[in-house]
Coordinates of C-alpha atoms in Angstrom, one line a residue:
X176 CA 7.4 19.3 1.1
X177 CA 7.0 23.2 0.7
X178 CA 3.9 23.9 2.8
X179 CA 3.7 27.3 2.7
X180 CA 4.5 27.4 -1.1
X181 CA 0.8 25.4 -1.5
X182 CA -0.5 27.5 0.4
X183 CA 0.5 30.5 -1.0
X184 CA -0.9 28.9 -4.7
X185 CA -3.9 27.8 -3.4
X186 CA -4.7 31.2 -1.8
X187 CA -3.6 33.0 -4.5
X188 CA -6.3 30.7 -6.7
X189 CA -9.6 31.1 -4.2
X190 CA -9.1 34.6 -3.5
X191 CA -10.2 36.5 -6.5
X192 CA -13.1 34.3 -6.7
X193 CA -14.5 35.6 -2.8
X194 CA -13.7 39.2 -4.1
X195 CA -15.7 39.4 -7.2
X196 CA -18.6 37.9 -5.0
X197 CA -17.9 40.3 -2.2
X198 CA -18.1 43.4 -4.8
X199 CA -20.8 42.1 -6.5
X200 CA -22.6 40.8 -3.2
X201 CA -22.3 44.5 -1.7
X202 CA -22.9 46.2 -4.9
X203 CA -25.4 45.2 -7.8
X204 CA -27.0 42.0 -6.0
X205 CA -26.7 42.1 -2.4
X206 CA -26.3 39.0 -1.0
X207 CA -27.2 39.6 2.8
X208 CA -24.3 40.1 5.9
X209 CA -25.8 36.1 6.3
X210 CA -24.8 34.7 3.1
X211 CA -21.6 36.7 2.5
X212 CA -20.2 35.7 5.7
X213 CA -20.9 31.8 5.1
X214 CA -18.7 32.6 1.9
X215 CA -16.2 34.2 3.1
X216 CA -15.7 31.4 6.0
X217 CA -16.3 28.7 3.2
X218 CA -13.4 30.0 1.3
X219 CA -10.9 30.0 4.4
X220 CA -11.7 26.5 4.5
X221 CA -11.4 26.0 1.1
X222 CA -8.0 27.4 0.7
X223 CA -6.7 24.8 3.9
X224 CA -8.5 22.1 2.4
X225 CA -7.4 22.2 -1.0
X226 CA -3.6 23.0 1.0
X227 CA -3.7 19.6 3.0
X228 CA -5.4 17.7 0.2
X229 CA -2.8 18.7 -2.2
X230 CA 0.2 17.4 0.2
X231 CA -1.8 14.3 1.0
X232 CA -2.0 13.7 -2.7
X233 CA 2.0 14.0 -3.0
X234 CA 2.5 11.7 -0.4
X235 CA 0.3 8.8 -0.9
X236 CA -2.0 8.7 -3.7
X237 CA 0.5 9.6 -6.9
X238 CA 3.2 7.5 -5.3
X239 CA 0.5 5.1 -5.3
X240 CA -0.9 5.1 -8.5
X241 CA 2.7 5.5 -10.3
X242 CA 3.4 1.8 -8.5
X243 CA 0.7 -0.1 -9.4
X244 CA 0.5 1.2 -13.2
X245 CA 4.3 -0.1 -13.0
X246 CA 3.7 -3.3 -11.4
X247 CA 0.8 -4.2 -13.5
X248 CA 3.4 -3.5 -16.5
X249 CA 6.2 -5.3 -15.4
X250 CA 3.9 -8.5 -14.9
X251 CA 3.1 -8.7 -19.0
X252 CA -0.3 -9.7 -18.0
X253 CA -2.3 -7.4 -20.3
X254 CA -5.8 -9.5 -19.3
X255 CA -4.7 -8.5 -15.2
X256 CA -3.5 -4.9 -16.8
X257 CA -6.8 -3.8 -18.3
X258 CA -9.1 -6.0 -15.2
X259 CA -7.5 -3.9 -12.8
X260 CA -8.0 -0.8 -14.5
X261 CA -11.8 -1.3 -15.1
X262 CA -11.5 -1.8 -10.9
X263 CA -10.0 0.6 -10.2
X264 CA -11.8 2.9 -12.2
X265 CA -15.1 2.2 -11.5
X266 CA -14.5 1.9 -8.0
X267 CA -12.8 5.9 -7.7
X268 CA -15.6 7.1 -10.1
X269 CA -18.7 5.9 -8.1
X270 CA -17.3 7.7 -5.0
X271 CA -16.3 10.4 -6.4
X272 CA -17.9 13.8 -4.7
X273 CA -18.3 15.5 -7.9
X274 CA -20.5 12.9 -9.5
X275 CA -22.6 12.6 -6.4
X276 CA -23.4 16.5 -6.3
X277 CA -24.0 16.0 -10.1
X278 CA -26.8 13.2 -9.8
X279 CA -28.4 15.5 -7.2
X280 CA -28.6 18.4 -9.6
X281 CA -29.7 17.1 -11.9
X282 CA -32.4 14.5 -10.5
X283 CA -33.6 18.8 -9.2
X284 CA -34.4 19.4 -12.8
X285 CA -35.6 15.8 -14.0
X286 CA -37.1 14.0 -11.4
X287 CA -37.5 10.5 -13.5
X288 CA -33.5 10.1 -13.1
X289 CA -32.2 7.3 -10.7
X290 CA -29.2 8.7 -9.2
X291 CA -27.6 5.4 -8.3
X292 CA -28.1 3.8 -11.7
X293 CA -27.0 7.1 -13.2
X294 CA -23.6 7.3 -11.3
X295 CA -22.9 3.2 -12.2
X296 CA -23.4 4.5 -16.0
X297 CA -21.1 6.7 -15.8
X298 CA -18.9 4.6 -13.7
X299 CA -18.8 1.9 -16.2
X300 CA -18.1 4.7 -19.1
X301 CA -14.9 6.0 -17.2
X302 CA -13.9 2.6 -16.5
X303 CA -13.9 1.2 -19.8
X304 CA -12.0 4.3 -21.5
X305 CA -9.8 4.1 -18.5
X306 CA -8.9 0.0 -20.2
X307 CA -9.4 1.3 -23.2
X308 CA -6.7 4.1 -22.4
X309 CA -3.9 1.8 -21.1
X310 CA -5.0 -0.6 -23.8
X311 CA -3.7 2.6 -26.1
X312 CA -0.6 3.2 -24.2
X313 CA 0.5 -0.6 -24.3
X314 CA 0.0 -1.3 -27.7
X315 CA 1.3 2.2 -28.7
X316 CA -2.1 3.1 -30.7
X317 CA -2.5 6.9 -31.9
X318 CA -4.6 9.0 -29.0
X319 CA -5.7 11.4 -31.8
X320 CA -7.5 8.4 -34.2
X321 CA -9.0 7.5 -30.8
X322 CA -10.2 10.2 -29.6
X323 CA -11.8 11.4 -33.0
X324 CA -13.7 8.0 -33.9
X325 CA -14.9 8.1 -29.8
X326 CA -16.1 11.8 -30.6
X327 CA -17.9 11.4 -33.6
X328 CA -19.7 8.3 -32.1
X329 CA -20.6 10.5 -29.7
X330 CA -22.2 13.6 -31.8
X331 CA -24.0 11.0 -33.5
X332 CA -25.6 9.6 -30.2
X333 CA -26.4 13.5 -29.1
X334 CA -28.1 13.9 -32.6
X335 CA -30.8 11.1 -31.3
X336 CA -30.9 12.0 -27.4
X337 CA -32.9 14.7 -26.3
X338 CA -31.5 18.4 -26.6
X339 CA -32.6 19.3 -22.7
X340 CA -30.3 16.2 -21.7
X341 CA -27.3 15.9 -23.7
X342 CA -26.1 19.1 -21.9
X343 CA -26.0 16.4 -18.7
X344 CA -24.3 14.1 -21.0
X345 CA -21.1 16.6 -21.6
X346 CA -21.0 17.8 -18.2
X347 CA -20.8 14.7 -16.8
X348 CA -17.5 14.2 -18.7
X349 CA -15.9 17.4 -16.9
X350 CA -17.9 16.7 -13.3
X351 CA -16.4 12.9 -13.3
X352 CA -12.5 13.8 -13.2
X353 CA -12.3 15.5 -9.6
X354 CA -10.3 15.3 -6.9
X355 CA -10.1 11.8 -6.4
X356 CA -10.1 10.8 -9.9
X357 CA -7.7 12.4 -11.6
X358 CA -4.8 12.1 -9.5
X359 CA -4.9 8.3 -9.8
X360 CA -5.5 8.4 -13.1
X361 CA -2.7 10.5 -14.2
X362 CA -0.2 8.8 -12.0
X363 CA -1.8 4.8 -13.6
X364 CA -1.2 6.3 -16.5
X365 CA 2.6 7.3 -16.2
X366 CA 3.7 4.4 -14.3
X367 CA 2.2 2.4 -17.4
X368 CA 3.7 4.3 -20.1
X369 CA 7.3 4.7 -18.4
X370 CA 7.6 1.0 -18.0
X371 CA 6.4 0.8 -21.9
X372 CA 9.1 3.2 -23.1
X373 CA 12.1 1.8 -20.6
X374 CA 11.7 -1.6 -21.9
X375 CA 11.3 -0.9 -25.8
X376 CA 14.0 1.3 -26.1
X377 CA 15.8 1.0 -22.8
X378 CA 15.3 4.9 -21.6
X379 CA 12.3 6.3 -20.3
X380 CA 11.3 8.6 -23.5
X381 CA 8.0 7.7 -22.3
X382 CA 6.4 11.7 -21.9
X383 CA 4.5 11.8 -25.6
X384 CA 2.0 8.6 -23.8
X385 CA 2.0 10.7 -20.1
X386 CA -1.0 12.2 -20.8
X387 CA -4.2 11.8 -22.2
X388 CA -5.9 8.6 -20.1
X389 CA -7.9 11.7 -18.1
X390 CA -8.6 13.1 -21.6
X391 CA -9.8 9.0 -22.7
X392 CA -11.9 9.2 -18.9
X393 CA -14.3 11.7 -19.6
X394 CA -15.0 10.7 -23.0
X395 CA -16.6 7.2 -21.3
X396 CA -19.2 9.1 -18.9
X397 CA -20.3 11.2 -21.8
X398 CA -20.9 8.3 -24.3
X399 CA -23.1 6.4 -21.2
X400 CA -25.1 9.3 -20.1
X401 CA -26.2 9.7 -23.9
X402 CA -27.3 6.0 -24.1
X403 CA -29.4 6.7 -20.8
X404 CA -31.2 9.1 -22.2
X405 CA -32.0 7.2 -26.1
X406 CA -32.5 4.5 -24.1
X407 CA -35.1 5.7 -21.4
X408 CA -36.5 8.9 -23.4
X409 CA -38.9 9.8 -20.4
X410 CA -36.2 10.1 -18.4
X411 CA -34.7 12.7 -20.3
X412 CA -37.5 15.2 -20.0
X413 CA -37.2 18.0 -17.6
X414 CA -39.8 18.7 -14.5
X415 CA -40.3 21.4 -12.6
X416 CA -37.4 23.0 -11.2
X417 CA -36.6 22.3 -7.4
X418 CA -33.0 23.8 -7.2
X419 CA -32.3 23.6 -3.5
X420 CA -29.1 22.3 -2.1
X421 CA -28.3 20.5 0.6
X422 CA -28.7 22.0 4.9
X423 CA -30.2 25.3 2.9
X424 CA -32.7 26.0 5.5
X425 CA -29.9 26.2 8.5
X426 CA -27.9 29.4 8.6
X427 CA -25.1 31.0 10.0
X428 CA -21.8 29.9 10.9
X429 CA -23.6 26.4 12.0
X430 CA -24.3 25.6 8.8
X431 CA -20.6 24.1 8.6
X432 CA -20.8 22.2 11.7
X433 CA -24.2 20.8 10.5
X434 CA -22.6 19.3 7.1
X435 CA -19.6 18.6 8.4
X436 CA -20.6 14.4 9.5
X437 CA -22.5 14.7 6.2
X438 CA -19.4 15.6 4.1
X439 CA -17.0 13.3 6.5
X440 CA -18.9 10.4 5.3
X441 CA -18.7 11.6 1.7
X442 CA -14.9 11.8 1.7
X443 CA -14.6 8.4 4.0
X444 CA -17.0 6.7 1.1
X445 CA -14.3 8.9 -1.7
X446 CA -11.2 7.4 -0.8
X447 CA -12.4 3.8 1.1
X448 CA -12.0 2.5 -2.5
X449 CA -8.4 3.5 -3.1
X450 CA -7.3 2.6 0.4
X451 CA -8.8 -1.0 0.1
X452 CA -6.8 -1.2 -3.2
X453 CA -4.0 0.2 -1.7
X454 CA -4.0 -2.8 0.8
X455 CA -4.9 -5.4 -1.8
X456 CA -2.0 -4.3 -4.1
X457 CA 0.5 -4.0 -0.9
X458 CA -0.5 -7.9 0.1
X459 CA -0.5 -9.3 -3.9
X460 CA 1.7 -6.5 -5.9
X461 CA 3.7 -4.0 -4.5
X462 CA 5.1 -5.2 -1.3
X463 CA 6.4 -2.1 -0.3
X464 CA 8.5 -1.7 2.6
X465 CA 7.0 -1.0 6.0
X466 CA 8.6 2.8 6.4
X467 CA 7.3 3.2 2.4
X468 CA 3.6 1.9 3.4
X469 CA 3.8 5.0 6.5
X470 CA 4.5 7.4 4.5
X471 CA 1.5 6.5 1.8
X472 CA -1.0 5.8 4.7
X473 CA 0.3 9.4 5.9
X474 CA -0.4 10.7 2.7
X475 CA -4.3 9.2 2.8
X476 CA -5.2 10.2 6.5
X477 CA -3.9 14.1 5.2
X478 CA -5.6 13.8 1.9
X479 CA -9.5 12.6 4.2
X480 CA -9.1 15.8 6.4
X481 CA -8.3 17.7 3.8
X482 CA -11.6 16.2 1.3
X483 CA -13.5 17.0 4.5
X484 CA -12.3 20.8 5.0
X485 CA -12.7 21.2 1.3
X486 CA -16.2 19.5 0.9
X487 CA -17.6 21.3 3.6
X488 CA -16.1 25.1 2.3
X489 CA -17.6 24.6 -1.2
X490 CA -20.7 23.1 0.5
X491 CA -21.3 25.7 3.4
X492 CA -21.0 28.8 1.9
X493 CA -19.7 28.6 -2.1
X494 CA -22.8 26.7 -3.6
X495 CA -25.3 29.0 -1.7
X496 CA -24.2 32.1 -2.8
X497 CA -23.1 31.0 -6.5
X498 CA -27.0 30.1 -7.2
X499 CA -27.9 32.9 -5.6
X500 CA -26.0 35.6 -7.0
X501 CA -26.7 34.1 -10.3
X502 CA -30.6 34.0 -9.8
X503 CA -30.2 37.8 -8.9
X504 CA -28.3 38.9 -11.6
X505 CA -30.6 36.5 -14.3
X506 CA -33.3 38.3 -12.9
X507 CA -32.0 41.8 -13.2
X508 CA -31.0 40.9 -16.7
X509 CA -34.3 40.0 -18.1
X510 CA -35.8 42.5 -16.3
X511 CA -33.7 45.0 -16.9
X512 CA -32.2 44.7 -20.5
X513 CA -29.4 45.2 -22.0
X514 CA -27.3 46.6 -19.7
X515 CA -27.6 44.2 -17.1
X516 CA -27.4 41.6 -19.6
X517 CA -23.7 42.6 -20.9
X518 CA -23.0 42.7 -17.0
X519 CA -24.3 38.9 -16.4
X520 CA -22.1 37.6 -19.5
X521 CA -18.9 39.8 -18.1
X522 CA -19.4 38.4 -14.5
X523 CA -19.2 35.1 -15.9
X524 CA -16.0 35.3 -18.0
X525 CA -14.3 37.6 -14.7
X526 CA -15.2 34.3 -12.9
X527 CA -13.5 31.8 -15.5
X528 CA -10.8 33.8 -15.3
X529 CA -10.3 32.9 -11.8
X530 CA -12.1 30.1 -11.0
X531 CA -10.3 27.1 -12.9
X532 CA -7.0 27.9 -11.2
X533 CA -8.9 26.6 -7.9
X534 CA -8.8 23.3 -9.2
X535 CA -7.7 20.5 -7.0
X536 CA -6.7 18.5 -10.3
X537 CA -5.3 21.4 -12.1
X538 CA -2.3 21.9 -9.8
X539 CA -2.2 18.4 -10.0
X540 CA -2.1 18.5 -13.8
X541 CA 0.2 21.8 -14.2
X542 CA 2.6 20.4 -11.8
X543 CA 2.8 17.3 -13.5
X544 CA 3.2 18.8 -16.7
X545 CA 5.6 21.1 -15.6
X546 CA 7.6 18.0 -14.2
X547 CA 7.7 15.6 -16.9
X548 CA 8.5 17.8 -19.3
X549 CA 11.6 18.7 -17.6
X550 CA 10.3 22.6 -17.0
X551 CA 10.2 22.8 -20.6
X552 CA 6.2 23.7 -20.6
X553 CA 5.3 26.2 -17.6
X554 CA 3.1 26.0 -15.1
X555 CA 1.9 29.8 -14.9
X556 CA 1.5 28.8 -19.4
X557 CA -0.6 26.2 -19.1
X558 CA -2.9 28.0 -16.3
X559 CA -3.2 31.3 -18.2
X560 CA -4.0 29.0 -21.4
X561 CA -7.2 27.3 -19.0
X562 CA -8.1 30.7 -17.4
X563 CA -8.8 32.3 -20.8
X564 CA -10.6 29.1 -22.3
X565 CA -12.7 29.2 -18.8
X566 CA -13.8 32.4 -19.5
X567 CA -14.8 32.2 -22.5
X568 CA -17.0 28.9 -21.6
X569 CA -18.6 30.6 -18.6
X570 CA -19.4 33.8 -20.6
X571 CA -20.8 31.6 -23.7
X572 CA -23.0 29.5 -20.8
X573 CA -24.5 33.1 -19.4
X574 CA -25.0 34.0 -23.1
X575 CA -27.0 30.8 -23.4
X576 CA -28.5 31.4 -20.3
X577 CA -30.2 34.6 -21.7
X578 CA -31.2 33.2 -25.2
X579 CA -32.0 29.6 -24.5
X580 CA -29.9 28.9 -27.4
X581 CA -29.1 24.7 -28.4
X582 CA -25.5 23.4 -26.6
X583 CA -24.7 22.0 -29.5
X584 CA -24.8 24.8 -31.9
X585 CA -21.7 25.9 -29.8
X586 CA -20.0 22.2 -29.2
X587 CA -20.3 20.6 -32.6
X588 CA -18.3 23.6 -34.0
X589 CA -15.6 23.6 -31.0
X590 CA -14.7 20.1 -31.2
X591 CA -14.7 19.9 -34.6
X592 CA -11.7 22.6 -34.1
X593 CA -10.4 20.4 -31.3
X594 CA -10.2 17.4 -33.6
X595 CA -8.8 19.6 -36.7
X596 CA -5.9 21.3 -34.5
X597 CA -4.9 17.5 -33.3
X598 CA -3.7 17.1 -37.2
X599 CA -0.9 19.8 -36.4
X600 CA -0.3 20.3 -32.7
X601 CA 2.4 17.9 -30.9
X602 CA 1.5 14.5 -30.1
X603 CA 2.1 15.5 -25.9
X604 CA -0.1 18.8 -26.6
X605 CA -2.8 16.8 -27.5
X606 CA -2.4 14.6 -24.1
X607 CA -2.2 17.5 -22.4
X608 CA -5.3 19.5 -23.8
X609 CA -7.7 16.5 -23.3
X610 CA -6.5 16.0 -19.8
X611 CA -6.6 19.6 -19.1
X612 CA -10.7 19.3 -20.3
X613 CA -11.4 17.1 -17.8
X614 CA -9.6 18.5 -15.1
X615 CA -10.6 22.0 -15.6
X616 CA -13.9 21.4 -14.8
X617 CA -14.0 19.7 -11.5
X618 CA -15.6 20.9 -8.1
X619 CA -15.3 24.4 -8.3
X620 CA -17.2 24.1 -11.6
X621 CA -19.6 21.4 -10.3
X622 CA -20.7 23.6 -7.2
X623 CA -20.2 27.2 -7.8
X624 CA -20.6 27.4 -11.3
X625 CA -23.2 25.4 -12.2
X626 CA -24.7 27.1 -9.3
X627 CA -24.6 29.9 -10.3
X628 CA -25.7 29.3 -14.1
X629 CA -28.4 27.2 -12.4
X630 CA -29.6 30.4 -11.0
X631 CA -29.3 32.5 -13.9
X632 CA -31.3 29.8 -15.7
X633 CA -33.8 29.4 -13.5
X634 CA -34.3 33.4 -13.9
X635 CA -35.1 32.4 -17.6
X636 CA -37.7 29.7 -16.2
X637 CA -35.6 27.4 -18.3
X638 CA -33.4 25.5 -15.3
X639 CA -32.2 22.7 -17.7
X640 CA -30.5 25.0 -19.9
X641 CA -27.7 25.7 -17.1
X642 CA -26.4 21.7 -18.0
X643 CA -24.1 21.9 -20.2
X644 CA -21.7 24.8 -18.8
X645 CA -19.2 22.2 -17.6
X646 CA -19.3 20.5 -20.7
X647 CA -18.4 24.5 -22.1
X648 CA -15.8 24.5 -19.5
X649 CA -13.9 20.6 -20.9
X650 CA -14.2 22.1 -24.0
X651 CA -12.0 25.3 -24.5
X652 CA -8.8 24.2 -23.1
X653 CA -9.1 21.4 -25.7
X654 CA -8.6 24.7 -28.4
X655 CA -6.6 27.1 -26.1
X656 CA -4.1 24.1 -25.5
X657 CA -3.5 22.9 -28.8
X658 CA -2.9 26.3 -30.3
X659 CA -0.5 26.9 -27.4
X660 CA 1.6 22.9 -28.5
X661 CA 1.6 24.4 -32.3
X662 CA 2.9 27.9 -31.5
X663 CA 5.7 25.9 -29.2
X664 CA 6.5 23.8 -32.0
X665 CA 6.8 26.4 -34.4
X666 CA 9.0 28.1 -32.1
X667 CA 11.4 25.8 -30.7
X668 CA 10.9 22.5 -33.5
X669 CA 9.9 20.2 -29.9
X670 CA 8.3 17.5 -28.9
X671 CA 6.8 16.6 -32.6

């Protein structure tokens, strides 16, 4: 386990991010010696977090997840196959730190919305696609005929729900597949689709069915958050903006010592599911050796402390001064004009640039990528591919943020370009590129950039309009990744 190599990726990630808010918090919207500092400690944090997190991750829960998706196979049980993935997917999606953050948001901006029956809808969303997913990768069905039927189902629902909401609806997609999601997922999902391969052709040719169960998880949480909102209307309708997040009235560097039992709990409640299934499976399942069963519990205890460090960086100092630098420059920029307007939208495509690449899932994505395909498809590819289709999204979401234009004049035309590039890019492209949707947009995205949007929104005294840039955010690497699988096909002739 290279240490210092994580480290050196994960700084490398976080650091551009604090110095575009430095400049900016010095420069054209001061952010207060307060504020700055809280940022600048909350991304030290950050960057050991995501470091330990990562290398817990390696050692327990991919290991983990890779068993039990082979174990479930081997038994030819499909009925225990797909039970256990509706389990274990609802389960890992209803304490997931992403979705709770997101039910907070947005119960700020429409105060009608039950949290806890909101996250169980989109628990049950994830966990069926997750079935429905494996259900795919047994039978050998085609991911692109899937995916197209689940996404016109799905424009035709956001046709009939409520414009202010359906922006909830897509980001809840992206905000479901963090930290503690995607990992599991992707590693279910390889396990299954190995054993598949090895015992229909009797060599593991297995990496065209790798990828695409995240890409099958997000569509779930989107299709339930749209039923929600046709079927309680009221709900759906937006109040008066509160916008506050949590411990924002105690500053300085106690702030972080304040959230800290908050967030300890939060990742305790994140990753209590996956233990307790990690023990079930060990008793009924795996029966791993006791040196084997170390090393995973190892791998858990490093992944808690480093969900905590995380939690508690984003939470102490990278939420606070996203909204807030986005609140000053949305004011500036209606206040100002033009100018300051071009500067907004240019702040916001410097920042999805950057901000992707700090990603818990995405290394976890990249890497795997980068693995299974034998080094084939490179990591420092596939991350320049997200970085420009992040920008673009968070540019397109300040845009929207000035001219309080409809989401779906932008999404309707993007996935329809998503679904038409599936007819010619590679079967393991298209995997990738839905995957890489979901993961792109994951904690980063759910507290600093929607955030900040929320603040340059709320400068427009039209708060609700700031939904929908994480649903921007799934959507571009869909595009950026496809056309990257047909230009490597056209090049090399591979992976048809």
């Amino acid at each position: 386990m290279d240490i210092a190599k994580k480290f050196k990726e994960t700084a490398s990630s976080v650091l551009p991010v604090m110095v575009i808010v430095i400049v900016l918090g010095f420069t054209v919207a001061p952010l207060g010696i307060d504020l700055l500092l809280r940022f600048c400690v909350g991304g030290v944090l950050l960057i050991i977090g995501l470091t330990i997190f990562l290398i817990g991750l390696d050692i327990g829960i991919l290991p983990l997840g890779q068993q039990c998706g082979s174990e479930l196979t081997k038994k030819r049980n499909l009925p225990l196959l797909l039970f256990s993935a509706f389990v274990i997917g609802f389960l890992v999606t209803a304490s997931e730190p992403d979705i709770q953050v997101l039910a907070i948001q947005v119960k700020s901006v429409f105060p009608l919305v039950s949290t806890r029956f909101f996250i169980i809808m989109i628990a049950v969303g994830v966990a069926l696609f997750i079935m429905i997913g494996l259900l795919r990768t047994v039978l050998n069905l085609s991911l692109k005929i899937i995916l197209a039927l689940s996404y016109i189902l799905i424009f035709l629902l956001a046709f009939v729900c409520s414009r202010s909401f359906s922006g909830i609806a897509f980001d809840s997609g992206g905000a479901t597949t963090g930290p503690m999601t995607v990992p599991f997922i992707m590693a279910l999902g390889v396990g299954v689709s190995s054993v598949r391969a090895r015992s229909e052709n009797g060599h593991d040719n297995s990496e065209d069915d790798s990828f695409g169960l995240t890409g099958m998880a997000s569509v779930g949480p989107v299709m339930a958050v749209l039923l929600y909102g046709v079927l309680f209307p009221d709900h759906a309708i937006a109040g008066n903006a509160v916008l506050q997040t949590a411990h924002e009235s105690v500053h300085g560097l106690f702030s972080f010592i304040s959230i800290l039992p908050h967030f300890a709990k939060e990742a305790a409640t994140s990753l209590f599911p996956v233990a307790f299934l990690f023990f079930v499976f060990q008793l009924l399942l795996l029966k791993m050796p006791p040196r084997q069963v170390q090393r995973m519990t190892i791998g858990f205890v490093y992944s808690y402390i480093g969900l905590v460090i995380f939690l508690v960086g984003v939470n102490g100092g990278f939420m606070s001064a996203g909204r807030t630098l986005g609140e000053l420059l949305g004011t500036k920029a209606f206040e100002r004009g033009a100018m300051w307007q071009f500067l907004l939208v240019a702040t916001g495509f410097i920042i999805g640039a950057v901000v992707v690449c700090a990603e818990p899932a995405v290394w976890v994505l990249t890497e795997q990528v980068e693995l299974i395909s034998g080094g084939a498809i490179k990591r420092r590819v596939l991350l320049l591919s997200l970085s420009v289709g992040a920008s673009v999204a968070i540019g397109l979401a300040m845009i929207r943020a000035i001219k309080n234009f409809n989401l779906l004049y932008v999404l309707i035309p993007g996935y329809a370009l998503a679904l038409m590039l599936m007819i010619f890019s590679p079967k393991l492209f298209t995997g990738i590129a839905f995957d890489s949707g979901g993961v792109a947009s994951g904690p980063i995205s759910s507290t600093f950039v929607l955030s900040f949007t929320l603040g340059a929104s709320k400068a427009s005294g039209a708060a609700q309009d700031a939904f929908g840039v994480i649903a921007l955010i799934a959507m571009t690497p869909l595009i950026a990744i496809q056309i990257l699988g047909i230009a490597y096909k056209k090049r090399t002739g591979g992976y048809e």
